[in-house]
C-alpha positions as a Python dict, from the first residue, in 0.01 Angstrom:
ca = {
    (1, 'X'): (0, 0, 0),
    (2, 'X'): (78, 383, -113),
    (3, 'X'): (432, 244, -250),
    (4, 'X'): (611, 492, -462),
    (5, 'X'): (920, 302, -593),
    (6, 'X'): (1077, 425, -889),
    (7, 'X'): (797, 691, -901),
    (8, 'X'): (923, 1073, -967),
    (9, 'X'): (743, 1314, -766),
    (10, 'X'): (736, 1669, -813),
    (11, 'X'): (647, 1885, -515),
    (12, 'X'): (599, 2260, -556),
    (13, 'X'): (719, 2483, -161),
    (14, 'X'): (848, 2145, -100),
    (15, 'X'): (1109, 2265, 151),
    (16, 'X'): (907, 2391, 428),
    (17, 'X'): (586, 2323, 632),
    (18, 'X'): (364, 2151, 508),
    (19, 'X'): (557, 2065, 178),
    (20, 'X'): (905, 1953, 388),
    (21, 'X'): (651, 1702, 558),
    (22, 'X'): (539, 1586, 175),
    (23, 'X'): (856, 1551, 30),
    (24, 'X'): (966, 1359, 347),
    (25, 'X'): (657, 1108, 335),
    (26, 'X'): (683, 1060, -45),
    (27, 'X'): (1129, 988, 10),
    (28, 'X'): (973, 702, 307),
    (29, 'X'): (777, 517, 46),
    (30, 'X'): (1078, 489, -203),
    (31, 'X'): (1000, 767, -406),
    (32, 'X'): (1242, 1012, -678),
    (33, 'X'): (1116, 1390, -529),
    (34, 'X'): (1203, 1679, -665),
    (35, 'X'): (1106, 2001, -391),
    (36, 'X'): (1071, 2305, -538),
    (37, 'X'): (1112, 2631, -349),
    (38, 'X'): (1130, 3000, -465),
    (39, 'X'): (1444, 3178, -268),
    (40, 'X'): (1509, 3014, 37),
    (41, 'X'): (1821, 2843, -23),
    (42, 'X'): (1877, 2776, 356),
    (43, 'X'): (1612, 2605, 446),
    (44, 'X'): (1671, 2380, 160),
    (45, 'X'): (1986, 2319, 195),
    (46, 'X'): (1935, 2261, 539),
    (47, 'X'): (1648, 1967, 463),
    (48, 'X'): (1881, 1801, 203),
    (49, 'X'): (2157, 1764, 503),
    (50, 'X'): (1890, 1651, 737),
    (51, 'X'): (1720, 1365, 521),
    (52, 'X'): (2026, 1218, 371),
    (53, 'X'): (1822, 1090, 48),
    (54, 'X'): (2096, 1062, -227),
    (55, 'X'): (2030, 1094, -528),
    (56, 'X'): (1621, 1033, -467),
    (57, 'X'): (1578, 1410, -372),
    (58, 'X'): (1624, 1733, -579),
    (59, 'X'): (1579, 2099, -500),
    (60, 'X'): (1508, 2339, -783),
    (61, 'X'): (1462, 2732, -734),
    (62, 'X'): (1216, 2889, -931),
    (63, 'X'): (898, 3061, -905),
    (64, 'X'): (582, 2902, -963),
    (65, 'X'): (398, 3196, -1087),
    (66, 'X'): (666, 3241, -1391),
    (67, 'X'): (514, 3083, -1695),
    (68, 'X'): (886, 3082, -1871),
    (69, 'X'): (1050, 2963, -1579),
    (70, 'X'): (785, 2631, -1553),
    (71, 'X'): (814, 2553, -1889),
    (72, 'X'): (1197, 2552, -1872),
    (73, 'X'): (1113, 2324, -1573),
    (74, 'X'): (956, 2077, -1733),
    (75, 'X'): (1206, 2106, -2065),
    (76, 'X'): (1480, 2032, -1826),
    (77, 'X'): (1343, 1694, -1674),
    (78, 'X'): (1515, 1419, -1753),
    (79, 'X'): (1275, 1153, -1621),
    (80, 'X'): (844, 1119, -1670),
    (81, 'X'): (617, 1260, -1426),
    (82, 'X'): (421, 1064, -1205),
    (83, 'X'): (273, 1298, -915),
    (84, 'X'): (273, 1681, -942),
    (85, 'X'): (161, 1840, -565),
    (86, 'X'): (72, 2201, -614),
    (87, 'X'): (175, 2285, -270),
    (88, 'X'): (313, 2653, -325),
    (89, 'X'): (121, 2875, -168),
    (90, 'X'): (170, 3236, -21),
    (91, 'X'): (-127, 3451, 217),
    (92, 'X'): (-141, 3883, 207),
    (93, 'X'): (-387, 3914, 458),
    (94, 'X'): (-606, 4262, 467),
    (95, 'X'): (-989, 4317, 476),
    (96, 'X'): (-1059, 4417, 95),
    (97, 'X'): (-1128, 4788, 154),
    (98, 'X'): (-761, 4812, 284),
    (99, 'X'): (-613, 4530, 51),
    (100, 'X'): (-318, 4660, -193),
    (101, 'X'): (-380, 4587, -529),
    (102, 'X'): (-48, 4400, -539),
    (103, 'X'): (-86, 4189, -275),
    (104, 'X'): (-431, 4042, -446),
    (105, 'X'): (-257, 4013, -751),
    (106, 'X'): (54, 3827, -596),
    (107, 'X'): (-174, 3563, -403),
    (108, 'X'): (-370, 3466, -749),
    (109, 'X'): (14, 3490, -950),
    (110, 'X'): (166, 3199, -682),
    (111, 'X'): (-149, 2995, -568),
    (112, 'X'): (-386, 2978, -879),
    (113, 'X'): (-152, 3080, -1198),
    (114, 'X'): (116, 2887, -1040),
    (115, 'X'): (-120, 2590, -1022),
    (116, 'X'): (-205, 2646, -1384),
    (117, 'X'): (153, 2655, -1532),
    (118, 'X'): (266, 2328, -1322),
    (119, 'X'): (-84, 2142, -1381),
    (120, 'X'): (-77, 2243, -1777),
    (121, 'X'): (307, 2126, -1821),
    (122, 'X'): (280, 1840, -1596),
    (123, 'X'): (-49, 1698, -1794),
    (124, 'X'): (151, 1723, -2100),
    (125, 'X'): (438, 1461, -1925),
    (126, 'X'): (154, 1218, -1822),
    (127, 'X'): (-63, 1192, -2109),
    (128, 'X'): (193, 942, -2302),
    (129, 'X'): (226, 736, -2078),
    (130, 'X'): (-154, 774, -1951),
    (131, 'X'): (-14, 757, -1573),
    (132, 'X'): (-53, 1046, -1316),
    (133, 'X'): (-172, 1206, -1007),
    (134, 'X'): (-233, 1595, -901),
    (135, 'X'): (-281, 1688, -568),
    (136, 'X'): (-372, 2037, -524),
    (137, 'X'): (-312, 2179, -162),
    (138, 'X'): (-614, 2409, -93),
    (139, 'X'): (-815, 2520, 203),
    (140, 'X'): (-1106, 2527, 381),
    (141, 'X'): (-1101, 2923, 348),
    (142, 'X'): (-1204, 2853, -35),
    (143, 'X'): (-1563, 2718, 154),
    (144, 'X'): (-1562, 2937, 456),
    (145, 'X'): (-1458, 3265, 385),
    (146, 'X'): (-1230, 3371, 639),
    (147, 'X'): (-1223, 3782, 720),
    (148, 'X'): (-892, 3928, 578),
    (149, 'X'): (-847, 3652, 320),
    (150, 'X'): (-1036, 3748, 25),
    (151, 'X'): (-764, 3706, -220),
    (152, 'X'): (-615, 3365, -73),
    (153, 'X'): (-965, 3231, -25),
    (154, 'X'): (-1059, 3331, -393),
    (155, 'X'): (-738, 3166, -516),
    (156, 'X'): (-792, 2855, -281),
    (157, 'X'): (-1141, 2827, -417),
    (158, 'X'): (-989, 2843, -779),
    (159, 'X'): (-773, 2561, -736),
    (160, 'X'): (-1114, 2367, -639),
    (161, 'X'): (-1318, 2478, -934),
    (162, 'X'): (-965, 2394, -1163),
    (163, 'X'): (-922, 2058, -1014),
    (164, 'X'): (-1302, 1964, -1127),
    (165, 'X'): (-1271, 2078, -1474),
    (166, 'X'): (-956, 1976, -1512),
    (167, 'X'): (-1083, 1607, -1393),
    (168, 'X'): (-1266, 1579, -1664),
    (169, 'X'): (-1030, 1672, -1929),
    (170, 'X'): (-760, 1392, -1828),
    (171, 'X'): (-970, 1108, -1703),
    (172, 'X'): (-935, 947, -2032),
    (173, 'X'): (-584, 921, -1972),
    (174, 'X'): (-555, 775, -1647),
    (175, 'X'): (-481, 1086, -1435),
    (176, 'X'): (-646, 1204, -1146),
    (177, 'X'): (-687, 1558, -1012),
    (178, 'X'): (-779, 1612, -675),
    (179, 'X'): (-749, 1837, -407),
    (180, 'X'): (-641, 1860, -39),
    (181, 'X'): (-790, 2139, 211),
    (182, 'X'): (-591, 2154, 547),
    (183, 'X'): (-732, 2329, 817),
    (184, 'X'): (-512, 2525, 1082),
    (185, 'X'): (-177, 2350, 1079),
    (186, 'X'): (112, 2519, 1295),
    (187, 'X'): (330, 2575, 997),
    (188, 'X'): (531, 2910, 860),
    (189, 'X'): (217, 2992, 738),
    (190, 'X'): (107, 3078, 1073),
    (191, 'X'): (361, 3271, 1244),
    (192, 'X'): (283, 3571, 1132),
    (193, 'X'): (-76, 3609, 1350),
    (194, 'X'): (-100, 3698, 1669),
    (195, 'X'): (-139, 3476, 1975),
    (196, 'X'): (-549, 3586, 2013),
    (197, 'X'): (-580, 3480, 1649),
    (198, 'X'): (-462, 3141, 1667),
    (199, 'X'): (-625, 3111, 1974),
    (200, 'X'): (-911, 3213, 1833),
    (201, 'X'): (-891, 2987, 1542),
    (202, 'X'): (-821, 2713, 1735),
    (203, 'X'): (-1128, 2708, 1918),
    (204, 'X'): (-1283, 2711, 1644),
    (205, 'X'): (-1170, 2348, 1576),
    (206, 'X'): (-1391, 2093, 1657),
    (207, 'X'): (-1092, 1888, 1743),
    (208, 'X'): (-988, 2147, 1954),
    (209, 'X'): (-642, 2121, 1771),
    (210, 'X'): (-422, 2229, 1528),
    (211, 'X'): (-305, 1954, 1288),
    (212, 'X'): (43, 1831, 1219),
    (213, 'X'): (216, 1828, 843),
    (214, 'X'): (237, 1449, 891),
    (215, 'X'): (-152, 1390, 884),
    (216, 'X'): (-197, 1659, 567),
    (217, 'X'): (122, 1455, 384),
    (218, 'X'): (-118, 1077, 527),
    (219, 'X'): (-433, 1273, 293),
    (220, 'X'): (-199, 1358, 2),
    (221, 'X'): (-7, 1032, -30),
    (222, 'X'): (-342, 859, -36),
    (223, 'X'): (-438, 1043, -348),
    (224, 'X'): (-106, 1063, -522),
    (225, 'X'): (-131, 682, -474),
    (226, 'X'): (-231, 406, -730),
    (227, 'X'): (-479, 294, -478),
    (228, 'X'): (-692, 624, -537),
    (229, 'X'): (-704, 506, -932),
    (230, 'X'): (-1087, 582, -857),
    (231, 'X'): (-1083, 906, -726),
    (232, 'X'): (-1067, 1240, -922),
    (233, 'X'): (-1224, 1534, -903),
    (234, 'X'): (-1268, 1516, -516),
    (235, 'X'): (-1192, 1747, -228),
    (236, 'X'): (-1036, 1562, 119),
    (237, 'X'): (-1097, 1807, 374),
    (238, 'X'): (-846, 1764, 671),
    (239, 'X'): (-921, 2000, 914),
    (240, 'X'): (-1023, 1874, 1270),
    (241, 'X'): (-1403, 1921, 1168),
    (242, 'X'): (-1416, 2270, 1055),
}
C-alpha cells in the first residue's frame, strides 16, 4: 500500500511546512522527489543535510507563478512525471477595503496561476504514458470565507473549481486531479498572527487542535497513490471538523 518506488514526484514549496513534511513522506515510500522552493536556499539546503536521500531528492529554485521559468522546468526533466503536488502557496492578509492591489494580484500569481503553469506542463508529461496524479493543496477558506483573506480564499477556491474541470479533461488518460484542504496546521504559514488569532482559530476546531504536516502529507499520499485510481475530481478536507 501507497508504494512509490521508482515513481518521480514533483512537489511545488516542498522545503518547508507543510511541503518539507510531503517531500519527506513521499522519500519514506521509495519515491524520486524533486522540492521546489522560490528563494530560500537555507532552508533547503538545510532539509537536504537533514534527510540524507541521495540521489532520490532534488531541489530546484524557481517561481511558480513564472510561466517561462515552468516551462523551462519541465524542458529540463530528464525523467516522466508521475505525481505533481501544487503545494506553493503564499497569504497577504487585509480586509478588501484596505487590501493593496499588489498583494491580491501576488496571491492569485503563486497559488492559482502557479497551479495552472505546473498542472498544464505536468499533464503534457503524463498523457503518453496515460499515468498520473495531481494533488492540489487548498483550504477550507475557499468554503468558509475567512475575514482578511479574500484574495487567498478566492485563489484557494480556484484551485477547487480547476481541479473539477480539469478532472474531466484527463480522465481518459488515467490521471487524477484532486485536491487537499488543510485546516489550521502550525506551519510558517502561521507565524505571522498573533497569539489571540490562533487562539481564536483554534477554538474554532472541533478537534480542539491544530493539525500536524504528517496527517496533511497521510491525505496527500493517499491520493497521489495508485490505490486512489478511482478518485478524481474530489476534495479531502483535513481540518479537525471545521
Amino acid at each position: 500500500m501507497l508504494d512509490f518506488t521508482d515513481q518521480h514526484v514533483i512537489v511545488t514549496g516542498g522545503t518547508r511546512g507543510i511541503g518539507r513534511a510531503l517531500t519527506e513522506a513521499f522519500l519514506a515510500r521509495g519515491a524520486h522527489v524533486t522540492a521546489t522552493y522560490t528563494s530560500s536556499h537555507e532552508a533547503a539546503e538545510r532539509m537536504r543535510g537533514e534527510l540524507s536521500a541521495g540521489d532520490r531528492l532534488t531541489l530546484v529554485a524557481f517561481d511558480v507563478s513564472d510561466h517561462d521559468a515552468v516551462k523551462r522546468f519541465f524542458e529540463d526533466l530528464s525523467h516522466p512525471v508521475h505525481v505533481l503536488v501544487n503545494n506553493a502557496g503564499i497569504r497577504k492578509d487585509a480586509i478588501v477595503g484596505m487590501m493593496k492591489v499588489e498583494d491580491w494580484k501576488r496571491v492569485l500569481e503563486v497559488n492559482l496561476d502557479g497551479t495552472f503553469y505546473m498542472s498544464k506542463y505536468a499533464v503534457q508529461a503524463m498523457s503518453r504514458p496515460k499515468y498520473g496524479r495531481i494533488v492540489n493543496v487548498t483550504s477550507p477558506s475557499a468554503d468558509l470565507g475567512l475575514p482578511g483573506q479574500a484574495n487567498y480564499a478566492a485563489s484557494k477556491a480556484g484551485q477547487i473549481a480547476f481541479a473539477k474541470s480539469l478532472a474531466r479533461e484527463v480522465a481518459k488518460r488515467r490521471i487524477t486531479v484532486n485536491c487537499v484542504q488543510p485546516g489550521f496546521v502550525d506551519t510558517d504559514l502561521l507565524s505571522d498572527l498573533s497569539e489571540e488569532t490562533k487562539k481564536a482559530y483554534m477554538d474554532s476546531v472541533p478537534l480542539g487542535r491544530f493539525g500536524t504536516t504528517a496527517e496533511i502529507a497521510s491525505a496527500v499520499l493517499y491520493l497521489a497513490s495508485k490505490e486512489a485510481s478511482y478518485v478524481t475530481g474530489s476534495v479531502l478536507r483535513v481540518a479537525g471538523g471545521l
